PDB file of C-alpha atoms in Angstrom:
ATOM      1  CA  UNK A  44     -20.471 -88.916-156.607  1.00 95.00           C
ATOM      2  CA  UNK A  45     -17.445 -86.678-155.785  1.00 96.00           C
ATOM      3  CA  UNK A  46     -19.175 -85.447-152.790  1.00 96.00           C
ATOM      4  CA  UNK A  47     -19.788 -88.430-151.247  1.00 97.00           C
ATOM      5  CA  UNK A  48     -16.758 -90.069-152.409  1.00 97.00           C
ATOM      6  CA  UNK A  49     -14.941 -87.242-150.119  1.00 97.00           C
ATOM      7  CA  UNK A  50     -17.022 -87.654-147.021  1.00 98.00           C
ATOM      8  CA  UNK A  51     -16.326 -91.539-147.344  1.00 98.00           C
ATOM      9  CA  UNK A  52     -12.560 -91.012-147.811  1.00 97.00           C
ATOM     10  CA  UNK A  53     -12.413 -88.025-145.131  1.00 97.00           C
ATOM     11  CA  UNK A  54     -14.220 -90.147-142.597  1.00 97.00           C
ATOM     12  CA  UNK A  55     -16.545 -87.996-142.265  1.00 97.00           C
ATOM     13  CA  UNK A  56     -19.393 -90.448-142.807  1.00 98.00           C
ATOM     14  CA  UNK A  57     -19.402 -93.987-143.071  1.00 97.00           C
ATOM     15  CA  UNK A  58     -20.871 -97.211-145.153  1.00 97.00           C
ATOM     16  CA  UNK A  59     -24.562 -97.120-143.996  1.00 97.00           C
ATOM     17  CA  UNK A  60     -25.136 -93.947-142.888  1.00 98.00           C
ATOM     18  CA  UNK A  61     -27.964 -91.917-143.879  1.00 98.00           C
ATOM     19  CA  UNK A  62     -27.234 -88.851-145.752  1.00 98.00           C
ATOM     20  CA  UNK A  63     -30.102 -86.013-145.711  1.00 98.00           C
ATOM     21  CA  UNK A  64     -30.950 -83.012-148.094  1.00 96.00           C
ATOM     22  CA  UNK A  65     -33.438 -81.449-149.677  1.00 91.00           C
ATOM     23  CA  UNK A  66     -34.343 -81.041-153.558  1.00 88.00           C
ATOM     24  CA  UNK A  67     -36.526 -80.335-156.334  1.00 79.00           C
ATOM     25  CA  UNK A  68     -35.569 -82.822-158.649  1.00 83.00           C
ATOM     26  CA  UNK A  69     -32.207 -83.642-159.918  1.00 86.00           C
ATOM     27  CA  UNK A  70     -29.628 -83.560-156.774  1.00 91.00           C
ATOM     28  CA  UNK A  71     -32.274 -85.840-155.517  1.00 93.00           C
ATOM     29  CA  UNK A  72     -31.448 -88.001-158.214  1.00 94.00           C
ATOM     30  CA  UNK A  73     -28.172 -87.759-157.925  1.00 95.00           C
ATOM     31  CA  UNK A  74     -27.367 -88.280-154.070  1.00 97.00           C
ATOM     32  CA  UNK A  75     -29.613 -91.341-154.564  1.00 97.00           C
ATOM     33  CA  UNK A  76     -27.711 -92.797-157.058  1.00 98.00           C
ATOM     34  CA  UNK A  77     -24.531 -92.054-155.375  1.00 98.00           C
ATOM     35  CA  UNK A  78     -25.959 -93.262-152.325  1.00 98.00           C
ATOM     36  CA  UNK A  79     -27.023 -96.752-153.949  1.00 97.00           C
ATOM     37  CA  UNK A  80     -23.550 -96.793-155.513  1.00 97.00           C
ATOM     38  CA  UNK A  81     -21.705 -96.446-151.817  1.00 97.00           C
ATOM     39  CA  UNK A  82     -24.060 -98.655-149.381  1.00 97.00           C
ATOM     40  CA  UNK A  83     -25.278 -95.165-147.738  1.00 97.00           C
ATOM     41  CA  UNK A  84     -29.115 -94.550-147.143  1.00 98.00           C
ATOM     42  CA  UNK A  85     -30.990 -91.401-148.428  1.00 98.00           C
ATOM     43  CA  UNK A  86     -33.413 -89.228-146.827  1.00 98.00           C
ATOM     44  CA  UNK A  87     -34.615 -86.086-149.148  1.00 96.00           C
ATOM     45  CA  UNK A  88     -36.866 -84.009-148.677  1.00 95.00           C
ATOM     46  CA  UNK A  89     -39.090 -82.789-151.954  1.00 90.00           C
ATOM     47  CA  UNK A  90     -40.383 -80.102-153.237  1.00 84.00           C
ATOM     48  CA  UNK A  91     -43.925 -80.245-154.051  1.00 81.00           C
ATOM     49  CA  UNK A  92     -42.764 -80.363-158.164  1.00 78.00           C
ATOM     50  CA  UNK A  93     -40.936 -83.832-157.661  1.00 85.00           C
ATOM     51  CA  UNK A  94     -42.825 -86.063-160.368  1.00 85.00           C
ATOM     52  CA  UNK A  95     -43.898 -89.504-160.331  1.00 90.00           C
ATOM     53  CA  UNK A  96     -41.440 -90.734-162.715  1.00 89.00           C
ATOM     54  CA  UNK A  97     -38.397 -89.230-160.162  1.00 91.00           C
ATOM     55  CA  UNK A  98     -40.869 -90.470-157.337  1.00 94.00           C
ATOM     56  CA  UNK A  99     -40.527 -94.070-158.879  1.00 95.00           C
ATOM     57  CA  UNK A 100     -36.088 -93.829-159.676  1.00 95.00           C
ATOM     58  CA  UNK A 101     -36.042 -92.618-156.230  1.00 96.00           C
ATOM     59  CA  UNK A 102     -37.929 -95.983-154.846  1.00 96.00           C
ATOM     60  CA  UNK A 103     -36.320 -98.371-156.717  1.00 97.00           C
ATOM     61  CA  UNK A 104     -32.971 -96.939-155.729  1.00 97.00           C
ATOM     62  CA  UNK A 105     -34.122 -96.945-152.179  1.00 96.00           C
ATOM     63  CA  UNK A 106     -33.883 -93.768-151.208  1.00 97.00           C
ATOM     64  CA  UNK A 107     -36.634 -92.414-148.038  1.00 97.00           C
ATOM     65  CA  UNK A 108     -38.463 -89.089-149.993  1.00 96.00           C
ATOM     66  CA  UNK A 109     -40.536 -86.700-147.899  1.00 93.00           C
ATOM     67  CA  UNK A 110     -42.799 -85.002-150.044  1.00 91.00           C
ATOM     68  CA  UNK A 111     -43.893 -81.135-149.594  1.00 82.00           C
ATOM     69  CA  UNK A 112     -47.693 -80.949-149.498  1.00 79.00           C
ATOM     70  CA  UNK A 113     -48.901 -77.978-152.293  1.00 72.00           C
ATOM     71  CA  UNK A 114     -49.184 -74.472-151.078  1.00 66.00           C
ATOM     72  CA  UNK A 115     -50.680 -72.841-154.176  1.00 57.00           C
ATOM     73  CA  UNK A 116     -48.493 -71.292-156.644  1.00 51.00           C
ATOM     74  CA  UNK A 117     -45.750 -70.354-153.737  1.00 55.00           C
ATOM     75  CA  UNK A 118     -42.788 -72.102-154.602  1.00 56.00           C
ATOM     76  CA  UNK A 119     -40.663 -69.819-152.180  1.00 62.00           C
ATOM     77  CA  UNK A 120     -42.817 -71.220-149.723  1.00 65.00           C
ATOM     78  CA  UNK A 121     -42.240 -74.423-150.519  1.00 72.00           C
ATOM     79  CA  UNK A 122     -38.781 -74.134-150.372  1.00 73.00           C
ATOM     80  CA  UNK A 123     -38.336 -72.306-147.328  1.00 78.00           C
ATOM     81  CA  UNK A 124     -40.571 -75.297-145.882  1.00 86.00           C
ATOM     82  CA  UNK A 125     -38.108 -77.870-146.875  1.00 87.00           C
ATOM     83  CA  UNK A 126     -35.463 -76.318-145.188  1.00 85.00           C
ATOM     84  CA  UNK A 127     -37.565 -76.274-141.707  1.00 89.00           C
ATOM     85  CA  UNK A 128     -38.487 -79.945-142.205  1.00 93.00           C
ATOM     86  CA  UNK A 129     -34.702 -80.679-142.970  1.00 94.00           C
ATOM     87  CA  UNK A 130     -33.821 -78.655-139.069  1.00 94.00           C
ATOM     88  CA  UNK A 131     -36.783 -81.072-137.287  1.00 96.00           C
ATOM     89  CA  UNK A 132     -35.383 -84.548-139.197  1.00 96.00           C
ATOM     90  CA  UNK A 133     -31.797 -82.970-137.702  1.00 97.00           C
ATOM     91  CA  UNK A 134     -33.174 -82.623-134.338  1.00 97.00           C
ATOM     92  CA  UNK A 135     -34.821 -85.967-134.057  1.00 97.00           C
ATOM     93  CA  UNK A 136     -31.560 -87.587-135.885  1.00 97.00           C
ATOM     94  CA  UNK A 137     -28.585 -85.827-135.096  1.00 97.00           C
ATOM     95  CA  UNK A 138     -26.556 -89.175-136.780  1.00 97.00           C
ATOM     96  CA  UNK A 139     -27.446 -88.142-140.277  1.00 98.00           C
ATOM     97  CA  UNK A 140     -25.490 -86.351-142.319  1.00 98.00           C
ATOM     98  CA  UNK A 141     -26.732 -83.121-143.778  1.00 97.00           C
ATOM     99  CA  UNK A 142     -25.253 -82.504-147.525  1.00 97.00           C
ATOM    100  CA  UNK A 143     -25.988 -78.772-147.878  1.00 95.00           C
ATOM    101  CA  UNK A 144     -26.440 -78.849-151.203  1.00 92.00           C
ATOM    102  CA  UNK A 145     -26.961 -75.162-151.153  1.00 90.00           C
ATOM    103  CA  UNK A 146     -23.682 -74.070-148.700  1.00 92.00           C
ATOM    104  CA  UNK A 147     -21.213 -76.792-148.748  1.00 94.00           C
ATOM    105  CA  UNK A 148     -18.449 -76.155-151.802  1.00 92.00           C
ATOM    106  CA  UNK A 149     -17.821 -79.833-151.458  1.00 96.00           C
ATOM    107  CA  UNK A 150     -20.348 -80.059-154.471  1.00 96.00           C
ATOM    108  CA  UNK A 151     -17.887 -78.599-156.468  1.00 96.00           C
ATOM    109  CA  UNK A 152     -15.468 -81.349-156.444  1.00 96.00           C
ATOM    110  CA  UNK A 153     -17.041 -83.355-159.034  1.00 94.00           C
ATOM    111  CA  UNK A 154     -16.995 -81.095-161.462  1.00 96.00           C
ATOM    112  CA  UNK A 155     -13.249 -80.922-162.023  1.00 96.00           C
ATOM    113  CA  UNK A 156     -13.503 -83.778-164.672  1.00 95.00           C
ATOM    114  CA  UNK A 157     -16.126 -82.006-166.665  1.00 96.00           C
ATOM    115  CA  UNK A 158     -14.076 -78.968-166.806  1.00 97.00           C
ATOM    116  CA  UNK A 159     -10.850 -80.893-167.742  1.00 96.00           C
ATOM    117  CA  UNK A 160     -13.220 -82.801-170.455  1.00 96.00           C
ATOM    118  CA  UNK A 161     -13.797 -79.254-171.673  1.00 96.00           C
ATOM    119  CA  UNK A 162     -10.693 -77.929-172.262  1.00 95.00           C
ATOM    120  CA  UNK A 163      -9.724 -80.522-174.100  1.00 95.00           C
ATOM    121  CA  UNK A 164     -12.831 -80.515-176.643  1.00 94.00           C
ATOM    122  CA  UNK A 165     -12.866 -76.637-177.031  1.00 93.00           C
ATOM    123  CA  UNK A 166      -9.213 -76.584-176.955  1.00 87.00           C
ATOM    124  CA  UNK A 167      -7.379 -73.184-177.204  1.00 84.00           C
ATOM    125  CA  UNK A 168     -10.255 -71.243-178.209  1.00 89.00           C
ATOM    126  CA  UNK A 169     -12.679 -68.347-176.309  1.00 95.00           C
ATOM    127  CA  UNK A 170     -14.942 -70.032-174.148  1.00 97.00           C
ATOM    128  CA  UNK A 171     -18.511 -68.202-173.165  1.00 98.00           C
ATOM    129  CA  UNK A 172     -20.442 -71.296-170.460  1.00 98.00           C
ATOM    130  CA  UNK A 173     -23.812 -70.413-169.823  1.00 98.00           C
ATOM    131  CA  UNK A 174     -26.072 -72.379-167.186  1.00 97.00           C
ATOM    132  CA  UNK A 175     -28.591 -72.278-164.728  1.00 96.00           C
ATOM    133  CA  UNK A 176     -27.096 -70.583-161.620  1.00 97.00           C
ATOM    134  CA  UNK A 177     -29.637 -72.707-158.876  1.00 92.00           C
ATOM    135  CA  UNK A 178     -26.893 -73.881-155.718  1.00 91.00           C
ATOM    136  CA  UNK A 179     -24.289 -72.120-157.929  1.00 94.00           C
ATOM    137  CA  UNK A 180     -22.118 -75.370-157.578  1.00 94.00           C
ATOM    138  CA  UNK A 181     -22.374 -76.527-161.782  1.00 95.00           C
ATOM    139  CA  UNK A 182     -21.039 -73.218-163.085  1.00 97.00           C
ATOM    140  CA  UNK A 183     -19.138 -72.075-160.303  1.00 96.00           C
ATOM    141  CA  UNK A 184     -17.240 -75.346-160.081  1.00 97.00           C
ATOM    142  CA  UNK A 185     -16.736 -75.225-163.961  1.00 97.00           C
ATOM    143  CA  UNK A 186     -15.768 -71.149-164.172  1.00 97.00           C
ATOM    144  CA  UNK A 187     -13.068 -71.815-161.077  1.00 97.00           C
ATOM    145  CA  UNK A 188     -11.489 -75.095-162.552  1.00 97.00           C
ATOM    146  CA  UNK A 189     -11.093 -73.667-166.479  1.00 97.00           C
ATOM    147  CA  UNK A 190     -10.247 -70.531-165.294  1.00 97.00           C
ATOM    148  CA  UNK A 191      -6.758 -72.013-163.940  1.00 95.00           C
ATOM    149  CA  UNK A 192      -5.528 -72.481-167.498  1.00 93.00           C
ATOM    150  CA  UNK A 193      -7.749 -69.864-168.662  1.00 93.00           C
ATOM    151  CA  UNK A 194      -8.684 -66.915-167.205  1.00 94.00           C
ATOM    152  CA  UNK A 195     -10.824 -65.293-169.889  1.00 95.00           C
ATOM    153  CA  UNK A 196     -13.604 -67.764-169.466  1.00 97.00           C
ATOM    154  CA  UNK A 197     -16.775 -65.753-169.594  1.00 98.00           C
ATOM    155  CA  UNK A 198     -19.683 -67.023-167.225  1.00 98.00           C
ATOM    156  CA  UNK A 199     -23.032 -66.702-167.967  1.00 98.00           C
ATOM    157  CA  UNK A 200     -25.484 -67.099-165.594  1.00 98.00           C
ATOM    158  CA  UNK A 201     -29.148 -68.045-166.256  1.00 98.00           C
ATOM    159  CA  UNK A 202     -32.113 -67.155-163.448  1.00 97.00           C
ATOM    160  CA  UNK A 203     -35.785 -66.752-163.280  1.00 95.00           C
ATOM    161  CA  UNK A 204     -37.354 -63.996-162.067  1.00 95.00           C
ATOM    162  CA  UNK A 205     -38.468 -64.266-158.596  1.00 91.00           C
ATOM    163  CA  UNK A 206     -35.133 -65.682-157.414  1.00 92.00           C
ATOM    164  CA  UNK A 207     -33.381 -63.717-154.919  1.00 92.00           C
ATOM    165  CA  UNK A 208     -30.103 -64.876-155.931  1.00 94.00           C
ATOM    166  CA  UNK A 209     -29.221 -61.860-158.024  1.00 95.00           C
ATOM    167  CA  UNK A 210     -31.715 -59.243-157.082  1.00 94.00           C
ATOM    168  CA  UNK A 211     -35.029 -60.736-159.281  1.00 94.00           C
ATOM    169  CA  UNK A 212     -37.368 -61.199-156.294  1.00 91.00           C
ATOM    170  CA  UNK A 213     -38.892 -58.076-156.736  1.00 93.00           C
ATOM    171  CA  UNK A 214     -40.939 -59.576-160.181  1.00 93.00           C
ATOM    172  CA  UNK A 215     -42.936 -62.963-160.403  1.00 88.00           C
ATOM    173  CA  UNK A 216     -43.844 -64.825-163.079  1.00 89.00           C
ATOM    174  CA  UNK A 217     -47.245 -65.500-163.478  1.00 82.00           C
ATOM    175  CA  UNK A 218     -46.863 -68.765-164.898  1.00 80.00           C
ATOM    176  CA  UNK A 219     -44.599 -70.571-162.910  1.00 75.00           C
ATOM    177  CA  UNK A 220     -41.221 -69.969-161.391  1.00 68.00           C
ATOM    178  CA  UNK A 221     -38.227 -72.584-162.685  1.00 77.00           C
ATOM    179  CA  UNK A 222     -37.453 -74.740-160.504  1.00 69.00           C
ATOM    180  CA  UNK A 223     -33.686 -75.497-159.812  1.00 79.00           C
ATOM    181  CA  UNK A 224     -32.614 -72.503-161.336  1.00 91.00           C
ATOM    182  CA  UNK A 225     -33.338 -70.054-158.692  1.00 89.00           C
ATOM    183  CA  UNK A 226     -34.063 -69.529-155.175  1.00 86.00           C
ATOM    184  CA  UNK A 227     -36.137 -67.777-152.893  1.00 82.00           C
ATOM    185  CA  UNK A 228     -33.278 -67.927-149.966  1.00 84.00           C
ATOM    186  CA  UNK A 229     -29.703 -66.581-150.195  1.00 88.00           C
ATOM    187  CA  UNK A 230     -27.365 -69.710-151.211  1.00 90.00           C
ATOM    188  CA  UNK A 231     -23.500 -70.040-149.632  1.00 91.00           C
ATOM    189  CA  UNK A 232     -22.641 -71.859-152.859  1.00 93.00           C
ATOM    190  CA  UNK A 233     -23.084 -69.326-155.098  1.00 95.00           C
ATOM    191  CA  UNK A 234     -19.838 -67.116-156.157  1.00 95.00           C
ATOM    192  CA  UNK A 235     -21.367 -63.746-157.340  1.00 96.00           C
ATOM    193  CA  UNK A 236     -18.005 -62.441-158.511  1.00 96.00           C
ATOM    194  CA  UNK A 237     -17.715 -65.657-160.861  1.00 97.00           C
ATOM    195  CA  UNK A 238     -20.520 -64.388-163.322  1.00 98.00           C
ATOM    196  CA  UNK A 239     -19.526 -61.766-166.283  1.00 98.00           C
ATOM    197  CA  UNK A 240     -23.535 -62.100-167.477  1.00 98.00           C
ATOM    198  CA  UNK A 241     -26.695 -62.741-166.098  1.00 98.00           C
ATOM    199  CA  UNK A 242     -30.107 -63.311-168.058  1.00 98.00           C
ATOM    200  CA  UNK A 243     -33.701 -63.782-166.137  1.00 98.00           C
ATOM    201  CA  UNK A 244     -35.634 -65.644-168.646  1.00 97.00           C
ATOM    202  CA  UNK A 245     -40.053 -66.612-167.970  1.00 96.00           C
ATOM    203  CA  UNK A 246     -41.685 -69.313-168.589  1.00 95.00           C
ATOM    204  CA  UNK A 247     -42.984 -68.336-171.972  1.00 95.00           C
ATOM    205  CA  UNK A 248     -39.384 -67.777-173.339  1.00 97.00           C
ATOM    206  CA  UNK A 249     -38.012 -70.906-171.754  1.00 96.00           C
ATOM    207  CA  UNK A 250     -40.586 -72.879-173.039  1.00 96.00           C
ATOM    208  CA  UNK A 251     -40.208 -71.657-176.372  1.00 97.00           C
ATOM    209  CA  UNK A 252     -36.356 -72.989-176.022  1.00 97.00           C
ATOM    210  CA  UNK A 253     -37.747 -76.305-175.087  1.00 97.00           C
ATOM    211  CA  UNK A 254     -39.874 -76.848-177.387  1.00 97.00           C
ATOM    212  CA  UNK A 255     -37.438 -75.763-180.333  1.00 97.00           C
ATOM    213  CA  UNK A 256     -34.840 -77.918-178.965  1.00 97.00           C
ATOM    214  CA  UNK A 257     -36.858 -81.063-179.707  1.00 97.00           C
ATOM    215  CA  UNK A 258     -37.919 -79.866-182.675  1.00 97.00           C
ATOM    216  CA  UNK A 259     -34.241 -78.987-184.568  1.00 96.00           C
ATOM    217  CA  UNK A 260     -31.910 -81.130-182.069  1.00 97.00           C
ATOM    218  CA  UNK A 261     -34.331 -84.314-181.220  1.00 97.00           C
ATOM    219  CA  UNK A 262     -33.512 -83.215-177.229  1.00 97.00           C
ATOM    220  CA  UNK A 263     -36.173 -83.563-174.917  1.00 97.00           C
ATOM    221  CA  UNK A 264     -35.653 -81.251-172.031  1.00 96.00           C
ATOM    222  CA  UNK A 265     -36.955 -78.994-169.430  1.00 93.00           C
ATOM    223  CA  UNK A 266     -37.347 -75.211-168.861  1.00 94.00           C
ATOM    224  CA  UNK A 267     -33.690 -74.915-167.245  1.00 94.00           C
ATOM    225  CA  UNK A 268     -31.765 -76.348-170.429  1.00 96.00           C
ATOM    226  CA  UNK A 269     -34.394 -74.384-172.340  1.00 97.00           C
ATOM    227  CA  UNK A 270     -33.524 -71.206-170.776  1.00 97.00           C
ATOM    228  CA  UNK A 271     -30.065 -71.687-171.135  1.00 97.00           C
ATOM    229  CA  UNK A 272     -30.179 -72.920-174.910  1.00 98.00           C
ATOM    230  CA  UNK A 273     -32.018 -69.397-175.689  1.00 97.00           C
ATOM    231  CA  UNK A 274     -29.119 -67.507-173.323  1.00 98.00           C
ATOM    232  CA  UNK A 275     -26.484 -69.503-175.150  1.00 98.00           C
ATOM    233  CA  UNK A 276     -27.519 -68.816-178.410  1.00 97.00           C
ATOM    234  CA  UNK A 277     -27.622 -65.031-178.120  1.00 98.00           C
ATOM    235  CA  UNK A 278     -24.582 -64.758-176.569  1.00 98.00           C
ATOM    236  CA  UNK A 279     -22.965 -67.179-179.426  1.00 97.00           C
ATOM    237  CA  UNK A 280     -24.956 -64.203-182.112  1.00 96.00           C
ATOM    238  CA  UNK A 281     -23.156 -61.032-180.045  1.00 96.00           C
ATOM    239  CA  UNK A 282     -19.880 -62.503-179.976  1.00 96.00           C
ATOM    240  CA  UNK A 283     -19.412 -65.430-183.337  1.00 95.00           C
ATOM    241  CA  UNK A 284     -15.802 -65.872-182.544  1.00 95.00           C
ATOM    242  CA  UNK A 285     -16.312 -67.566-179.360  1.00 96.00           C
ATOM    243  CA  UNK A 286     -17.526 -71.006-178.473  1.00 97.00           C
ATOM    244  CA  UNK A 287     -20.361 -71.176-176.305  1.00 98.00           C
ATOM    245  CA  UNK A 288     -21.257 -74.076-173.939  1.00 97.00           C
ATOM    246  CA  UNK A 289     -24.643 -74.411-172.271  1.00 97.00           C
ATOM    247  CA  UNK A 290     -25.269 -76.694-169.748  1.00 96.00           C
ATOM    248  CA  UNK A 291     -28.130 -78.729-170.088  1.00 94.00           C
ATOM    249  CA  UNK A 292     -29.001 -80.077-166.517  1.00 88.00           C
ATOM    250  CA  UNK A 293     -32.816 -81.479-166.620  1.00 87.00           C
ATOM    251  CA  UNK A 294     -34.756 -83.534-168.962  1.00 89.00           C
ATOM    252  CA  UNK A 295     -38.473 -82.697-170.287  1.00 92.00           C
ATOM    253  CA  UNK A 296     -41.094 -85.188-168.173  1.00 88.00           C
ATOM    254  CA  UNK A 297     -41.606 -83.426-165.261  1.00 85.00           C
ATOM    255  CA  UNK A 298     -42.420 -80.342-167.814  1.00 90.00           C
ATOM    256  CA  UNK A 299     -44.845 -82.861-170.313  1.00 92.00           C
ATOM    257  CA  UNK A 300     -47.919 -81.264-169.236  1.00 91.00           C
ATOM    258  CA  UNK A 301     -47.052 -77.773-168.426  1.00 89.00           C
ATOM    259  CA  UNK A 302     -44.865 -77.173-171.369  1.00 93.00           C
ATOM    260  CA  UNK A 303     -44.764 -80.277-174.480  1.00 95.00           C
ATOM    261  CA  UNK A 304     -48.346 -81.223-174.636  1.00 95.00           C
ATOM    262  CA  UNK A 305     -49.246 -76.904-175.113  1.00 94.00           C
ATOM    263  CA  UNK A 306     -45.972 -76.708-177.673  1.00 96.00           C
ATOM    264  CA  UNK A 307     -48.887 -75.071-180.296  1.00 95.00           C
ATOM    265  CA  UNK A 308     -48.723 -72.195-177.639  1.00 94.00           C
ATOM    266  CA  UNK A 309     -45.055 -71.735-177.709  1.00 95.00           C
ATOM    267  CA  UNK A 310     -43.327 -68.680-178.844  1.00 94.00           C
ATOM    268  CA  UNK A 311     -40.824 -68.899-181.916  1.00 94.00           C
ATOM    269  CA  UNK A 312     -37.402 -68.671-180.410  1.00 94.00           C
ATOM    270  CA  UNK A 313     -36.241 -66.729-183.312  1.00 92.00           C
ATOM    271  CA  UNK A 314     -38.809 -63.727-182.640  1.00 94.00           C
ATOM    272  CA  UNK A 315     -37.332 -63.477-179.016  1.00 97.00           C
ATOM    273  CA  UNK A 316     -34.508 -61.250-177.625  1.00 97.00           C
ATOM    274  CA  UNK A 317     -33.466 -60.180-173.890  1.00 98.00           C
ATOM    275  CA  UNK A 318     -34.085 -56.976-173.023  1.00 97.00           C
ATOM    276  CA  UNK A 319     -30.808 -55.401-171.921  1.00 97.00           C
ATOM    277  CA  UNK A 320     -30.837 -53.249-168.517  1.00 97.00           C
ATOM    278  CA  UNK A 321     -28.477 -51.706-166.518  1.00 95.00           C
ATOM    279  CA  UNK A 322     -30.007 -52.260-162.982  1.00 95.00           C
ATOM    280  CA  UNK A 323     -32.158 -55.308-161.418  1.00 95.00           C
ATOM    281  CA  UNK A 324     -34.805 -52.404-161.250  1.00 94.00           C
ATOM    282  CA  UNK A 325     -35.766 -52.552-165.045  1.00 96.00           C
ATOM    283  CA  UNK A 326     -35.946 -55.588-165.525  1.00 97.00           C
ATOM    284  CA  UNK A 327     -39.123 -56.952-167.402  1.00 96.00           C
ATOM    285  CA  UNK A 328     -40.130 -60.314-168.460  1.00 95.00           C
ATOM    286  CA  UNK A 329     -40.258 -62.534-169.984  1.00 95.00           C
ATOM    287  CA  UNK A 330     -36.569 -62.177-170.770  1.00 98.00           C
ATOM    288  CA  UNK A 331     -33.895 -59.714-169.242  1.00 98.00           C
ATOM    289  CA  UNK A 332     -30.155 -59.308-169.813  1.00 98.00           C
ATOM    290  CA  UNK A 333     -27.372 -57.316-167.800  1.00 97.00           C
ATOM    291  CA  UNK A 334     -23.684 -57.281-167.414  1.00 97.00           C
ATOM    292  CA  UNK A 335     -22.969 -58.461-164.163  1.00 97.00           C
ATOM    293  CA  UNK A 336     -19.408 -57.764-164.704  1.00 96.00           C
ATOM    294  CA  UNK A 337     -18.019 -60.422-161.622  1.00 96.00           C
ATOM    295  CA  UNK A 338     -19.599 -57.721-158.869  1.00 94.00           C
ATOM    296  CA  UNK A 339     -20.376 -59.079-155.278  1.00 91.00           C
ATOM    297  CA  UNK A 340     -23.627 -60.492-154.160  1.00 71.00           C
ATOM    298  CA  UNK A 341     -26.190 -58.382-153.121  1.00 62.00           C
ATOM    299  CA  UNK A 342     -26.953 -60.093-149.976  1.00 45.00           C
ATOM    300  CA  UNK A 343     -25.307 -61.922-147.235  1.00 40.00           C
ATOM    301  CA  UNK A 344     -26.253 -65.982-147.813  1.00 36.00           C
ATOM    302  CA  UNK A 345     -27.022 -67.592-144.453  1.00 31.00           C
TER     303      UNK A 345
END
């Protein structure tokens, strides 16, 4: 909403204009919406793990979705697909407006209100946030805003392992790689230096967080906010006198198949711990921990 709100105000689109980007779930939710709210039209393009429940919210709310046809199991494929598709929709309509979800820090503008909202619920006391890295934008955006009033905000920064974001695309998980959380391509938006802590949690482990998050808290979500509920509650056991904040970005239906309707398969959260390494060369799933300690990226983004 911020986003868009800026270009309007800027000038640099207008009421009607179509506004392009690609997604594998919820930022296509959300530019539709925003979209819808502001009289603009949306193009995305989807990955091949967009739903029929988010292909359905996206129709009603107008919005134009280009969906990737399956390659296999190879998500980085599919994601390095979207991009090319997003270049040829440029080429043949140079008038639309490409969001960048990925490169453009304008996506951090909306989360200024969240972190204000924060600070004023957790008040004066030691704040660990832990989320899903993805576009970087969510915990970037949140780190750089509650760091102005206080610095000693620790970031935690949840991945799975195939992403190339922080060194994990050396491993792959043979189940399936989290979407949103990751990438197979270097992302602008993503401030390395931000992060004190980075975990690469599987499939197995994040599912386990899932499914015990319906079970104790009645919260029906996906593999990202399970991930990060298992992060966030280790990181709330090695350091008790801090509060801990996880973000918890997607909801469970796109994940009803692969991950509820086998919850007799799921691990007990309880019997699970990260292993802790010291270099993106040990790690092992299905859940790693290491002290990123705010170092630069270990590639150039592009």
């Amino acid at each position: 909403m911020a986003a868009v709100r800026h270009l309007l105000d800027t000038g640099t689109v207008r009421r009607g204009d179509t506004l392009l980007d690609s997604s594998s779930g919820i930022y296509a939710y959300a530019l539709a919406l925003a979209c819808h709210r502001y009289g603009m039209r949306c193009h995305i393009v989807g990955s091949t793990t967009v739903d029929r429940t988010l292909r359905t919210q996206l129709a009603v709310l107008g919005a134009e979705l280009e969906q990737m046809e399956p390659c296999g199991d190879d998500l980085k494929l599919d994601q390095k697909r979207r991009v090319a598709r997003i270049e040829e929709i440029l080429r043949e309509h140079p008038e639309y407006h490409w969001m960048r979800q990925y490169h453009d820090d304008i996506h951090y503008l909306g989360y200024r209100a969240v972190a204000d909202r924060l600070r004023a619920e957790t008040g004066s006391h030691p704040l660990t946030l832990v989320g899903g890295v993805g576009s970087g934008a969510s915990t970037g955006a949140l780190a750089r805003y509650l760091r102005e009033h206080t610095p000693d905000v620790e970031l935690v920064g949840v991945q799975p392992f195939g992403s190339v974001t922080f060194g994990a695309e050396h491993l792959t998980d043979p189940e399936i790689i989290i979407a949103g959380i990751g990438s197979s391509i270097p992302f602008g938006n993503v401030s390395h230096t931000a992060y004190d802590t980075i975990h690469w949690i599987g499939f197995e482990a994040a599912r386990a967080g899932s499914v015990d998050l319906l079970r104790s808290h009645a919260l029906f979500a996906g593999l990202s906010t399970g991930a990060g509920y298992l992060a966030a509650g280790w990181e709330r056991a090695q350091a008790p006198d801090r509060t801990v904040v996880f973000i918890a970005a997607d909801t469970g239906h796109r994940y009803v198949d692969s991950v509820f309707a086998r919850h007799r398969e799921a691990l007990v959260p309880s019997g699970l711990a990260p292993r802790t390494v010291r270099s993106v060369d040990d790690l092992a799933l299905p859940w790693s921990r290491m002290a990123w300690s705010r170092t630069p990226q270990p590639g150039r983004a592009r």
